[in-house]
mmCIF file of N, CA and C in Angstrom:
data_model
loop_
_atom_site.group_PDB
_atom_site.id
_atom_site.type_symbol
_atom_site.label_atom_id
_atom_site.label_comp_id
_atom_site.label_asym_id
_atom_site.label_seq_id
_atom_site.Cartn_x
_atom_site.Cartn_y
_atom_site.Cartn_z
ATOM 1 N N MET A 1 66.611 -51.693 48.232
ATOM 2 C CA MET A 1 65.780 -51.524 47.073
ATOM 3 C C MET A 1 65.508 -50.034 46.882
ATOM 4 N N VAL A 2 65.750 -49.543 45.689
ATOM 5 C CA VAL A 2 65.550 -48.139 45.383
ATOM 6 C C VAL A 2 64.203 -47.973 44.699
ATOM 7 N N LYS A 3 63.297 -47.223 45.327
ATOM 8 C CA LYS A 3 61.953 -47.088 44.774
ATOM 9 C C LYS A 3 61.883 -46.050 43.665
ATOM 10 N N ASN A 4 62.813 -45.101 43.621
ATOM 11 C CA ASN A 4 62.757 -44.048 42.625
ATOM 12 C C ASN A 4 63.444 -44.432 41.323
ATOM 13 N N ALA A 5 63.960 -45.625 41.218
ATOM 14 C CA ALA A 5 64.680 -46.046 40.023
ATOM 15 C C ALA A 5 63.745 -46.544 38.920
ATOM 16 N N PHE A 6 62.450 -46.576 39.186
ATOM 17 C CA PHE A 6 61.512 -47.082 38.196
ATOM 18 C C PHE A 6 61.198 -46.009 37.164
ATOM 19 N N ILE A 7 60.758 -46.446 36.043
ATOM 20 C CA ILE A 7 60.549 -45.531 34.927
ATOM 21 C C ILE A 7 59.261 -44.741 35.086
ATOM 22 N N SER A 8 59.273 -43.535 34.588
ATOM 23 C CA SER A 8 58.044 -42.737 34.533
ATOM 24 C C SER A 8 58.038 -42.032 33.189
ATOM 25 N N VAL A 9 57.783 -42.792 32.151
ATOM 26 C CA VAL A 9 57.801 -42.282 30.789
ATOM 27 C C VAL A 9 56.486 -41.597 30.462
ATOM 28 N N ILE A 10 55.405 -42.124 31.003
ATOM 29 C CA ILE A 10 54.083 -41.606 30.699
ATOM 30 C C ILE A 10 53.746 -40.499 31.701
ATOM 31 N N SER A 11 53.272 -39.372 31.204
ATOM 32 C CA SER A 11 52.946 -38.253 32.078
ATOM 33 C C SER A 11 51.736 -38.592 32.950
ATOM 34 N N GLN A 12 51.542 -37.809 34.008
ATOM 35 C CA GLN A 12 50.467 -38.082 34.964
ATOM 36 C C GLN A 12 49.088 -37.965 34.307
ATOM 37 N N GLU A 13 48.894 -36.954 33.412
ATOM 38 C CA GLU A 13 47.597 -36.817 32.755
ATOM 39 C C GLU A 13 47.319 -38.008 31.856
ATOM 40 N N ALA A 14 48.340 -38.459 31.156
ATOM 41 C CA ALA A 14 48.164 -39.594 30.260
ATOM 42 C C ALA A 14 47.824 -40.852 31.047
ATOM 43 N N LYS A 15 48.367 -40.978 32.256
ATOM 44 C CA LYS A 15 48.059 -42.140 33.088
ATOM 45 C C LYS A 15 46.579 -42.174 33.440
ATOM 46 N N GLU A 16 46.037 -41.014 33.774
ATOM 47 C CA GLU A 16 44.650 -40.963 34.222
ATOM 48 C C GLU A 16 43.665 -41.273 33.101
ATOM 49 N N GLU A 17 43.955 -40.871 31.876
ATOM 50 C CA GLU A 17 42.965 -41.061 30.817
ATOM 51 C C GLU A 17 43.145 -42.338 30.019
ATOM 52 N N ASN A 18 44.292 -42.996 30.088
ATOM 53 C CA ASN A 18 44.546 -44.172 29.248
ATOM 54 C C ASN A 18 44.926 -45.412 30.049
ATOM 55 N N LYS A 19 44.283 -45.654 31.174
ATOM 56 C CA LYS A 19 44.665 -46.793 32.003
ATOM 57 C C LYS A 19 44.396 -48.135 31.346
ATOM 58 N N GLY A 20 43.523 -48.174 30.353
ATOM 59 C CA GLY A 20 43.214 -49.429 29.695
ATOM 60 C C GLY A 20 44.021 -49.679 28.442
ATOM 61 N N SER A 21 44.837 -48.711 28.033
ATOM 62 C CA SER A 21 45.588 -48.880 26.790
ATOM 63 C C SER A 21 46.677 -49.932 26.953
ATOM 64 N N VAL A 22 47.053 -50.522 25.852
ATOM 65 C CA VAL A 22 48.090 -51.558 25.874
ATOM 66 C C VAL A 22 49.404 -50.960 26.372
ATOM 67 N N GLU A 23 49.704 -49.730 25.946
ATOM 68 C CA GLU A 23 50.957 -49.101 26.359
ATOM 69 C C GLU A 23 51.005 -48.922 27.873
ATOM 70 N N PHE A 24 49.905 -48.465 28.459
ATOM 71 C CA PHE A 24 49.887 -48.269 29.907
ATOM 72 C C PHE A 24 50.026 -49.592 30.640
ATOM 73 N N GLN A 25 49.345 -50.631 30.141
ATOM 74 C CA GLN A 25 49.436 -51.929 30.798
ATOM 75 C C GLN A 25 50.858 -52.478 30.732
ATOM 76 N N VAL A 26 51.509 -52.358 29.571
ATOM 77 C CA VAL A 26 52.893 -52.825 29.446
ATOM 78 C C VAL A 26 53.794 -51.999 30.363
ATOM 79 N N PHE A 27 53.542 -50.690 30.444
ATOM 80 C CA PHE A 27 54.302 -49.805 31.327
ATOM 81 C C PHE A 27 54.181 -50.257 32.781
ATOM 82 N N SER A 28 52.945 -50.538 33.239
ATOM 83 C CA SER A 28 52.796 -50.949 34.632
ATOM 84 C C SER A 28 53.354 -52.340 34.888
ATOM 85 N N PHE A 29 53.232 -53.255 33.923
ATOM 86 C CA PHE A 29 53.848 -54.573 34.089
ATOM 87 C C PHE A 29 55.371 -54.451 34.165
ATOM 88 N N THR A 30 55.940 -53.544 33.363
ATOM 89 C CA THR A 30 57.391 -53.354 33.382
ATOM 90 C C THR A 30 57.843 -52.830 34.739
ATOM 91 N N ASN A 31 57.108 -51.887 35.297
ATOM 92 C CA ASN A 31 57.441 -51.397 36.641
ATOM 93 C C ASN A 31 57.364 -52.519 37.667
ATOM 94 N N LYS A 32 56.317 -53.337 37.567
ATOM 95 C CA LYS A 32 56.148 -54.438 38.511
ATOM 96 C C LYS A 32 57.278 -55.457 38.358
ATOM 97 N N ILE A 33 57.668 -55.740 37.124
ATOM 98 C CA ILE A 33 58.752 -56.693 36.865
ATOM 99 C C ILE A 33 60.059 -56.181 37.453
ATOM 100 N N ARG A 34 60.346 -54.909 37.262
ATOM 101 C CA ARG A 34 61.583 -54.350 37.804
ATOM 102 C C ARG A 34 61.575 -54.344 39.322
ATOM 103 N N ARG A 35 60.410 -54.064 39.909
ATOM 104 C CA ARG A 35 60.297 -54.071 41.374
ATOM 105 C C ARG A 35 60.500 -55.489 41.914
ATOM 106 N N LEU A 36 59.863 -56.474 41.282
ATOM 107 C CA LEU A 36 60.013 -57.867 41.726
ATOM 108 C C LEU A 36 61.438 -58.365 41.524
ATOM 109 N N THR A 37 62.075 -57.956 40.438
ATOM 110 C CA THR A 37 63.449 -58.382 40.175
ATOM 111 C C THR A 37 64.385 -57.866 41.251
ATOM 112 N N SER A 38 64.232 -56.606 41.622
ATOM 113 C CA SER A 38 65.103 -56.063 42.675
ATOM 114 C C SER A 38 64.792 -56.721 44.021
ATOM 115 N N HIS A 39 63.530 -57.068 44.261
ATOM 116 C CA HIS A 39 63.168 -57.774 45.491
ATOM 117 C C HIS A 39 63.819 -59.156 45.531
ATOM 118 N N LEU A 40 63.805 -59.842 44.383
ATOM 119 C CA LEU A 40 64.343 -61.202 44.350
ATOM 120 C C LEU A 40 65.867 -61.235 44.438
ATOM 121 N N GLU A 41 66.528 -60.121 44.131
ATOM 122 C CA GLU A 41 67.973 -60.072 44.321
ATOM 123 C C GLU A 41 68.313 -60.168 45.799
ATOM 124 N N LEU A 42 67.450 -59.630 46.661
ATOM 125 C CA LEU A 42 67.677 -59.694 48.108
ATOM 126 C C LEU A 42 67.129 -60.981 48.717
ATOM 127 N N HIS A 43 66.011 -61.466 48.204
ATOM 128 C CA HIS A 43 65.322 -62.628 48.772
ATOM 129 C C HIS A 43 65.264 -63.736 47.730
ATOM 130 N N LYS A 44 66.351 -64.455 47.597
ATOM 131 C CA LYS A 44 66.472 -65.451 46.534
ATOM 132 C C LYS A 44 65.499 -66.626 46.680
ATOM 133 N N LYS A 45 65.061 -66.932 47.887
ATOM 134 C CA LYS A 45 64.197 -68.094 48.086
ATOM 135 C C LYS A 45 62.729 -67.736 48.210
ATOM 136 N N ASP A 46 62.353 -66.563 47.790
ATOM 137 C CA ASP A 46 60.955 -66.145 47.826
ATOM 138 C C ASP A 46 60.262 -66.697 46.578
ATOM 139 N N TYR A 47 59.787 -67.928 46.688
ATOM 140 C CA TYR A 47 59.265 -68.632 45.528
ATOM 141 C C TYR A 47 57.929 -68.074 45.051
ATOM 142 N N LEU A 48 57.125 -67.520 45.955
ATOM 143 C CA LEU A 48 55.863 -66.932 45.519
ATOM 144 C C LEU A 48 56.104 -65.680 44.690
ATOM 145 N N SER A 49 57.100 -64.902 45.044
ATOM 146 C CA SER A 49 57.428 -63.728 44.230
ATOM 147 C C SER A 49 58.001 -64.155 42.889
ATOM 148 N N GLN A 50 58.756 -65.257 42.867
ATOM 149 C CA GLN A 50 59.279 -65.765 41.592
ATOM 150 C C GLN A 50 58.124 -66.169 40.677
ATOM 151 N N ARG A 51 57.121 -66.788 41.256
ATOM 152 C CA ARG A 51 55.950 -67.197 40.469
ATOM 153 C C ARG A 51 55.207 -65.971 39.948
ATOM 154 N N GLY A 52 55.050 -64.970 40.803
ATOM 155 C CA GLY A 52 54.400 -63.736 40.378
ATOM 156 C C GLY A 52 55.165 -63.050 39.262
ATOM 157 N N LEU A 53 56.492 -63.086 39.343
ATOM 158 C CA LEU A 53 57.329 -62.498 38.303
ATOM 159 C C LEU A 53 57.130 -63.228 36.983
ATOM 160 N N ARG A 54 57.109 -64.561 37.022
ATOM 161 C CA ARG A 54 56.905 -65.328 35.790
ATOM 162 C C ARG A 54 55.539 -65.052 35.177
ATOM 163 N N LYS A 55 54.506 -64.942 36.023
ATOM 164 C CA LYS A 55 53.160 -64.652 35.510
ATOM 165 C C LYS A 55 53.106 -63.268 34.878
ATOM 166 N N THR A 56 53.737 -62.288 35.523
ATOM 167 C CA THR A 56 53.736 -60.924 34.998
ATOM 168 C C THR A 56 54.517 -60.851 33.692
ATOM 169 N N LEU A 57 55.630 -61.570 33.612
ATOM 170 C CA LEU A 57 56.401 -61.611 32.366
ATOM 171 C C LEU A 57 55.569 -62.185 31.225
ATOM 172 N N GLY A 58 54.809 -63.227 31.522
ATOM 173 C CA GLY A 58 53.958 -63.838 30.506
ATOM 174 C C GLY A 58 52.863 -62.902 30.036
ATOM 175 N N LYS A 59 52.254 -62.176 30.969
ATOM 176 C CA LYS A 59 51.207 -61.216 30.599
ATOM 177 C C LYS A 59 51.776 -60.118 29.712
ATOM 178 N N ARG A 60 52.955 -59.598 30.110
ATOM 179 C CA ARG A 60 53.567 -58.531 29.306
ATOM 180 C C ARG A 60 53.944 -59.056 27.925
ATOM 181 N N GLN A 61 54.440 -60.274 27.873
ATOM 182 C CA GLN A 61 54.826 -60.872 26.594
ATOM 183 C C GLN A 61 53.617 -61.022 25.670
ATOM 184 N N ARG A 62 52.478 -61.448 26.230
ATOM 185 C CA ARG A 62 51.267 -61.598 25.417
ATOM 186 C C ARG A 62 50.770 -60.248 24.917
ATOM 187 N N LEU A 63 50.813 -59.227 25.777
ATOM 188 C CA LEU A 63 50.393 -57.898 25.351
ATOM 189 C C LEU A 63 51.302 -57.348 24.259
ATOM 190 N N LEU A 64 52.607 -57.561 24.391
ATOM 191 C CA LEU A 64 53.540 -57.079 23.373
ATOM 192 C C LEU A 64 53.343 -57.818 22.054
ATOM 193 N N ALA A 65 53.040 -59.110 22.121
ATOM 194 C CA ALA A 65 52.777 -59.874 20.897
ATOM 195 C C ALA A 65 51.521 -59.345 20.214
ATOM 196 N N TYR A 66 50.493 -59.041 20.997
ATOM 197 C CA TYR A 66 49.257 -58.483 20.449
ATOM 198 C C TYR A 66 49.533 -57.142 19.778
ATOM 199 N N LEU A 67 50.271 -56.260 20.474
ATOM 200 C CA LEU A 67 50.557 -54.945 19.921
ATOM 201 C C LEU A 67 51.414 -55.049 18.670
ATOM 202 N N SER A 68 52.340 -55.987 18.654
ATOM 203 C CA SER A 68 53.198 -56.154 17.490
ATOM 204 C C SER A 68 52.407 -56.608 16.270
ATOM 205 N N LYS A 69 51.356 -57.410 16.480
ATOM 206 C CA LYS A 69 50.518 -57.841 15.367
ATOM 207 C C LYS A 69 49.589 -56.721 14.896
ATOM 208 N N LYS A 70 49.059 -55.928 15.828
ATOM 209 C CA LYS A 70 48.062 -54.911 15.491
ATOM 210 C C LYS A 70 48.680 -53.631 14.934
ATOM 211 N N ASP A 71 49.742 -53.135 15.595
ATOM 212 C CA ASP A 71 50.310 -51.850 15.191
ATOM 213 C C ASP A 71 51.819 -51.877 15.435
ATOM 214 N N ARG A 72 52.562 -52.183 14.388
ATOM 215 C CA ARG A 72 54.011 -52.369 14.489
ATOM 216 C C ARG A 72 54.732 -51.081 14.917
ATOM 217 N N ILE A 73 54.224 -49.926 14.482
ATOM 218 C CA ILE A 73 54.886 -48.658 14.805
ATOM 219 C C ILE A 73 54.765 -48.361 16.301
ATOM 220 N N ARG A 74 53.549 -48.510 16.853
ATOM 221 C CA ARG A 74 53.361 -48.301 18.299
ATOM 222 C C ARG A 74 54.199 -49.286 19.100
ATOM 223 N N TYR A 75 54.296 -50.525 18.617
ATOM 224 C CA TYR A 75 55.097 -51.545 19.287
ATOM 225 C C TYR A 75 56.564 -51.129 19.358
ATOM 226 N N LYS A 76 57.108 -50.702 18.223
ATOM 227 C CA LYS A 76 58.522 -50.319 18.198
ATOM 228 C C LYS A 76 58.788 -49.094 19.053
ATOM 229 N N GLU A 77 57.860 -48.125 19.045
ATOM 230 C CA GLU A 77 58.023 -46.938 19.888
ATOM 231 C C GLU A 77 58.016 -47.309 21.362
ATOM 232 N N LEU A 78 57.121 -48.218 21.744
ATOM 233 C CA LEU A 78 57.026 -48.641 23.139
ATOM 234 C C LEU A 78 58.269 -49.389 23.579
ATOM 235 N N ILE A 79 58.760 -50.275 22.729
ATOM 236 C CA ILE A 79 59.969 -51.034 23.042
ATOM 237 C C ILE A 79 61.152 -50.088 23.236
ATOM 238 N N ASP A 80 61.281 -49.108 22.347
ATOM 239 C CA ASP A 80 62.377 -48.145 22.462
ATOM 240 C C ASP A 80 62.226 -47.287 23.713
ATOM 241 N N GLN A 81 61.001 -46.870 23.997
ATOM 242 C CA GLN A 81 60.737 -46.001 25.136
ATOM 243 C C GLN A 81 61.043 -46.697 26.461
ATOM 244 N N LEU A 82 60.631 -47.947 26.584
ATOM 245 C CA LEU A 82 60.825 -48.674 27.835
ATOM 246 C C LEU A 82 62.172 -49.393 27.899
ATOM 247 N N ASN A 83 62.825 -49.524 26.754
ATOM 248 C CA ASN A 83 64.132 -50.177 26.681
ATOM 249 C C ASN A 83 64.071 -51.589 27.277
ATOM 250 N N ILE A 84 63.138 -52.403 26.750
ATOM 251 C CA ILE A 84 62.952 -53.727 27.339
ATOM 252 C C ILE A 84 63.376 -54.879 26.438
ATOM 253 N N ARG A 85 63.648 -54.618 25.188
ATOM 254 C CA ARG A 85 64.091 -55.700 24.308
ATOM 255 C C ARG A 85 65.354 -55.281 23.592
ATOM 256 N N GLU A 86 66.236 -56.235 23.413
ATOM 257 C CA GLU A 86 67.462 -55.979 22.663
ATOM 258 C C GLU A 86 67.135 -56.027 21.177
ATOM 259 N N PRO A 87 67.710 -55.132 20.399
ATOM 260 C CA PRO A 87 67.476 -55.213 18.949
ATOM 261 C C PRO A 87 68.076 -56.497 18.398
ATOM 262 N N LYS A 88 67.332 -57.132 17.513
ATOM 263 C CA LYS A 88 67.806 -58.391 16.944
ATOM 264 C C LYS A 88 68.878 -58.097 15.898
ATOM 265 N N THR A 89 69.968 -58.822 15.993
ATOM 266 C CA THR A 89 71.028 -58.686 15.009
ATOM 267 C C THR A 89 71.120 -60.002 14.269
ATOM 268 N N HIS A 90 71.180 -59.921 12.966
ATOM 269 C CA HIS A 90 71.286 -61.117 12.142
ATOM 270 C C HIS A 90 72.741 -61.491 12.011
ATOM 271 N N LYS A 91 73.056 -62.699 12.459
ATOM 272 C CA LYS A 91 74.425 -63.188 12.331
ATOM 273 C C LYS A 91 74.486 -64.143 11.155
ATOM 274 N N ASN A 92 75.487 -63.973 10.356
ATOM 275 C CA ASN A 92 75.629 -64.845 9.209
ATOM 276 C C ASN A 92 76.231 -66.168 9.695
ATOM 277 N N SER A 93 75.483 -67.226 9.584
ATOM 278 C CA SER A 93 75.920 -68.519 10.102
ATOM 279 C C SER A 93 76.924 -69.204 9.161
ATOM 280 N N LEU A 94 77.046 -68.709 7.937
ATOM 281 C CA LEU A 94 77.959 -69.350 6.989
ATOM 282 C C LEU A 94 79.395 -68.867 7.144
ATOM 283 N N SER A 95 79.587 -67.683 7.714
ATOM 284 C CA SER A 95 80.964 -67.177 7.805
ATOM 285 C C SER A 95 81.624 -67.514 9.100
#
């Protein structure tokens, strides 16, 4: 497991003053998700970590849904910055 592979998009000063912001919470959940994912690649039968991963994914999903409803621009910037969602492509189902 590589500990330095996690993202550090937010500067240290910004971390100290905005720990309650939605962006910081999504940032820390994303780090936790990536850490748990790499752990589960080595320990496939660690069911408690799998449960923790699912709970963290749900929390991050709820926060992102809240941010998307409140401020679409901040949501899109955060998604791009953390690179956590694939852009939706519309496929024409008739062709």
